[in-house]
C-alpha cells in the first residue's frame, strides 16, 4: 500500500495552531517581564522613600542645642531654624556625626534641607561654623516630591509652623551666644511629604532631650 502523507491544508492548519500557541506563550512571558519590571520599580521607590525617612529621623532625633555663627561672621544662627517661606526649609545642628577615620573635628554637624525642582536634598557642612567660603556637601534624598512641610512642637505641646517661636520666649541675659532662644529645641518634629505617586506621608519624630 502506498504511504499517505500530509496534505498542504493539514500543514497550514498545524502551522496556524503552532503560531497561536507561540503567540499566547509570548504574551504571557512579556506580561510577566513587564510585571517584574514594575515590581522592581515599586521596590526601588519604596526603598528610596524608606531611606529618606530614615535619614530625616536620624537627623531630627539628634538635634543639638548648639547655635552656629552667621556665615558673614555677624551674630548667631539658632540651633534649629525653620520656616516654610525660606530656603533652606530647615537648618540645625545635630549630634552623633560618625568619625570612623578619627579626623580632628567635632561630633556635631550642621545640616539643612531644601526642596529644588521636585527633589528633596540634604546639605551638610564639613565645619560647624561655616563661612561663605565653605561649600556644603549636597545629597539628593528623594525625587518626585511636590512639597515638604515641617512643624515643631514647643514645650507647651503646641505645634508651630516656624522655629524658633516668635512669642512667649524669655530673653536671657548675657552675650548673644547665651540667649536661650538660640539654644531652644522642639520636643518633636512633624514631617509632611507630598509625593507625586504616593500622595501624603506624615511622620512625627521625637527630639532627644
Tab-separated table of C-alpha atoms in Angstrom:
chain	number	residue	atom	x	y	z
A	1	UNK	CA	0.000	0.000	0.000
A	2	UNK	CA	1.175	3.469	-0.801
A	3	UNK	CA	2.105	5.634	2.223
A	4	UNK	CA	-0.204	8.630	2.623
A	5	UNK	CA	1.456	11.974	3.640
A	6	UNK	CA	0.085	15.259	4.953
A	7	UNK	CA	-1.792	17.485	2.634
A	8	UNK	CA	-0.967	21.143	2.225
A	9	UNK	CA	-4.141	22.128	4.077
A	10	UNK	CA	-3.207	19.941	7.061
A	11	UNK	CA	0.267	21.515	7.204
A	12	UNK	CA	-1.195	25.004	7.105
A	13	UNK	CA	-3.625	24.144	9.915
A	14	UNK	CA	-0.798	22.713	12.034
A	15	UNK	CA	1.367	25.793	11.446
A	16	UNK	CA	-1.565	28.066	12.314
A	17	UNK	CA	-2.197	26.247	15.609
A	18	UNK	CA	1.526	26.350	16.438
A	19	UNK	CA	1.651	30.104	15.746
A	20	UNK	CA	-1.317	30.673	18.056
A	21	UNK	CA	0.355	28.691	20.847
A	22	UNK	CA	3.619	30.627	20.399
A	23	UNK	CA	1.745	33.950	20.404
A	24	UNK	CA	-0.052	33.067	23.640
A	25	UNK	CA	3.208	31.978	25.225
A	26	UNK	CA	4.996	35.154	24.143
A	27	UNK	CA	2.204	37.332	25.515
A	28	UNK	CA	2.376	35.535	28.865
A	29	UNK	CA	6.168	35.886	29.026
A	30	UNK	CA	6.021	39.555	28.021
A	31	UNK	CA	3.370	40.272	30.646
A	32	UNK	CA	5.475	38.534	33.273
A	33	UNK	CA	8.532	40.594	32.331
A	34	UNK	CA	6.528	43.840	32.459
A	35	UNK	CA	5.126	42.949	35.866
A	36	UNK	CA	8.622	42.101	37.052
A	37	UNK	CA	9.954	45.484	35.921
A	38	UNK	CA	7.012	47.255	37.520
A	39	UNK	CA	7.540	45.384	40.775
A	40	UNK	CA	11.227	46.260	40.718
A	41	UNK	CA	10.421	49.939	40.140
A	42	UNK	CA	7.966	49.914	43.060
A	43	UNK	CA	10.519	48.205	45.274
A	44	UNK	CA	13.159	50.786	44.334
A	45	UNK	CA	10.714	53.595	45.080
A	46	UNK	CA	9.817	52.072	48.438
A	47	UNK	CA	13.496	51.747	49.325
A	48	UNK	CA	14.128	55.383	48.351
A	49	UNK	CA	11.227	56.649	50.487
A	50	UNK	CA	12.250	54.495	53.446
A	51	UNK	CA	15.871	55.638	53.169
A	52	UNK	CA	14.857	59.315	53.042
A	53	UNK	CA	12.626	58.953	56.096
A	54	UNK	CA	15.354	57.061	57.944
A	55	UNK	CA	17.875	59.856	57.348
A	56	UNK	CA	15.338	62.512	58.369
A	57	UNK	CA	14.561	60.606	61.557
A	58	UNK	CA	18.246	60.161	62.393
A	59	UNK	CA	18.934	63.859	61.899
A	60	UNK	CA	15.974	65.310	63.781
A	61	UNK	CA	16.158	62.870	66.668
A	62	UNK	CA	19.679	64.147	67.430
A	63	UNK	CA	19.157	67.919	67.233
A	64	UNK	CA	21.778	69.516	69.491
A	65	UNK	CA	21.406	72.863	71.354
A	66	UNK	CA	24.419	74.361	69.596
A	67	UNK	CA	23.976	77.665	67.685
A	68	UNK	CA	26.405	78.492	64.881
A	69	UNK	CA	27.906	81.742	63.678
A	70	UNK	CA	26.354	83.547	60.759
A	71	UNK	CA	28.347	82.903	57.559
A	72	UNK	CA	29.219	86.597	57.366
A	73	UNK	CA	30.505	86.461	60.954
A	74	UNK	CA	27.911	88.860	62.392
A	75	UNK	CA	25.637	87.272	65.011
A	76	UNK	CA	24.476	83.705	65.537
A	77	UNK	CA	22.023	81.313	63.948
A	78	UNK	CA	19.749	79.274	66.265
A	79	UNK	CA	20.478	75.639	66.913
A	80	UNK	CA	17.403	74.942	64.776
A	81	UNK	CA	15.811	77.424	62.425
A	82	UNK	CA	12.938	76.574	60.134
A	83	UNK	CA	10.381	78.386	58.018
A	84	UNK	CA	8.256	77.328	55.069
A	85	UNK	CA	8.817	80.720	53.451
A	86	UNK	CA	12.590	80.487	53.008
A	87	UNK	CA	15.339	78.250	51.742
A	88	UNK	CA	16.637	76.160	53.304
A	89	UNK	CA	13.353	74.912	54.739
A	90	UNK	CA	15.144	73.959	57.935
A	91	UNK	CA	18.727	74.080	59.214
A	92	UNK	CA	20.003	72.703	62.504
A	93	UNK	CA	22.911	71.240	64.420
A	94	UNK	CA	22.834	67.525	65.038
A	95	UNK	CA	24.945	65.272	67.231
A	96	UNK	CA	26.288	61.816	66.524
A	97	UNK	CA	28.309	62.576	63.388
A	98	UNK	CA	30.235	59.365	62.841
A	99	UNK	CA	34.013	59.677	62.617
A	100	UNK	CA	35.451	56.250	61.731
A	101	UNK	CA	38.654	57.781	60.320
A	102	UNK	CA	39.425	59.635	63.562
A	103	UNK	CA	39.590	63.069	61.897
A	104	UNK	CA	40.100	66.013	64.237
A	105	UNK	CA	36.631	67.504	64.153
A	106	UNK	CA	33.617	67.676	66.470
A	107	UNK	CA	30.869	65.076	66.558
A	108	UNK	CA	28.385	67.880	65.784
A	109	UNK	CA	27.275	68.631	62.235
A	110	UNK	CA	25.336	71.467	60.648
A	111	UNK	CA	22.573	70.106	58.407
A	112	UNK	CA	19.953	71.713	56.168
A	113	UNK	CA	17.136	70.513	53.908
A	114	UNK	CA	15.988	72.147	50.676
A	115	UNK	CA	13.414	71.307	48.013
A	116	UNK	CA	14.631	72.080	44.499
A	117	UNK	CA	12.942	71.059	41.241
A	118	UNK	CA	10.902	68.335	42.918
A	119	UNK	CA	13.924	66.824	44.683
A	120	UNK	CA	14.459	66.809	48.441
A	121	UNK	CA	18.131	67.478	49.125
A	122	UNK	CA	20.195	67.229	52.296
A	123	UNK	CA	23.090	69.619	52.842
A	124	UNK	CA	25.815	69.382	55.450
A	125	UNK	CA	28.953	71.377	56.125
A	126	UNK	CA	32.363	69.979	56.924
A	127	UNK	CA	32.837	72.640	59.605
A	128	UNK	CA	30.417	73.514	62.379
A	129	UNK	CA	30.636	77.299	61.935
A	130	UNK	CA	30.777	77.685	58.139
A	131	UNK	CA	31.693	80.857	56.320
A	132	UNK	CA	30.679	81.960	52.844
A	133	UNK	CA	33.759	80.168	51.525
A	134	UNK	CA	32.597	76.785	52.869
A	135	UNK	CA	30.604	74.908	50.247
A	136	UNK	CA	28.054	72.442	51.613
A	137	UNK	CA	28.025	68.796	50.612
A	138	UNK	CA	24.746	68.141	48.767
A	139	UNK	CA	22.939	64.825	48.636
A	140	UNK	CA	19.752	64.028	46.730
A	141	UNK	CA	17.427	62.096	49.039
A	142	UNK	CA	14.157	61.749	47.158
A	143	UNK	CA	12.706	62.846	43.825
A	144	UNK	CA	9.106	63.204	42.766
A	145	UNK	CA	8.368	65.435	45.766
A	146	UNK	CA	5.636	68.053	45.387
A	147	UNK	CA	6.031	69.702	48.776
A	148	UNK	CA	7.681	69.329	52.171
A	149	UNK	CA	6.325	70.841	55.361
A	150	UNK	CA	7.842	70.850	58.833
A	151	UNK	CA	6.070	71.650	62.090
A	152	UNK	CA	7.640	71.929	65.511
A	153	UNK	CA	6.137	71.126	68.913
A	154	UNK	CA	7.165	73.610	71.602
A	155	UNK	CA	7.455	72.818	75.354
A	156	UNK	CA	3.773	73.712	75.812
A	157	UNK	CA	2.906	70.970	73.275
A	158	UNK	CA	1.696	73.456	70.697
A	159	UNK	CA	2.583	72.967	67.044
A	160	UNK	CA	4.494	75.824	65.397
A	161	UNK	CA	4.962	76.401	61.676
A	162	UNK	CA	8.318	78.083	62.237
A	163	UNK	CA	11.168	77.805	64.715
A	164	UNK	CA	12.228	79.383	66.989
A	165	UNK	CA	8.777	80.593	68.102
A	166	UNK	CA	8.361	84.333	67.978
A	167	UNK	CA	6.411	84.763	71.212
A	168	UNK	CA	6.326	83.667	74.846
A	169	UNK	CA	10.070	83.080	74.982
A	170	UNK	CA	12.002	84.648	77.846
A	171	UNK	CA	15.083	86.574	76.826
A	172	UNK	CA	18.223	85.709	78.725
A	173	UNK	CA	20.943	87.992	79.903
A	174	UNK	CA	24.491	87.866	78.670
A	175	UNK	CA	26.118	87.541	75.248
A	176	UNK	CA	24.018	86.688	72.244
A	177	UNK	CA	25.530	83.212	72.152
A	178	UNK	CA	23.860	82.527	75.515
A	179	UNK	CA	20.428	83.776	74.517
A	180	UNK	CA	18.107	80.848	75.354
A	181	UNK	CA	16.155	81.337	72.124
A	182	UNK	CA	19.224	80.318	70.151
A	183	UNK	CA	19.514	77.027	72.009
A	184	UNK	CA	15.829	76.124	72.026
A	185	UNK	CA	14.837	72.796	70.538
A	186	UNK	CA	11.367	71.429	69.827
A	187	UNK	CA	10.276	68.314	71.630
A	188	UNK	CA	9.025	66.793	68.371
A	189	UNK	CA	9.095	67.499	64.639
A	190	UNK	CA	6.323	66.650	62.192
A	191	UNK	CA	7.367	65.978	58.593
A	192	UNK	CA	4.744	66.014	55.834
A	193	UNK	CA	5.901	64.816	52.415
A	194	UNK	CA	3.589	65.103	49.431
A	195	UNK	CA	4.783	62.770	46.679
A	196	UNK	CA	3.673	62.717	43.069
A	197	UNK	CA	2.942	58.978	43.150
A	198	UNK	CA	2.215	58.064	46.785
A	199	UNK	CA	0.320	61.090	47.994
A	200	UNK	CA	0.948	62.395	51.522
A	201	UNK	CA	3.278	60.790	54.058
A	202	UNK	CA	3.320	62.067	57.639
A	203	UNK	CA	5.999	61.233	60.192
A	204	UNK	CA	6.421	62.599	63.730
A	205	UNK	CA	9.911	62.366	65.203
A	206	UNK	CA	10.677	62.848	68.877
A	207	UNK	CA	13.724	65.004	69.586
A	208	UNK	CA	16.040	63.531	72.183
A	209	UNK	CA	16.203	65.665	75.327
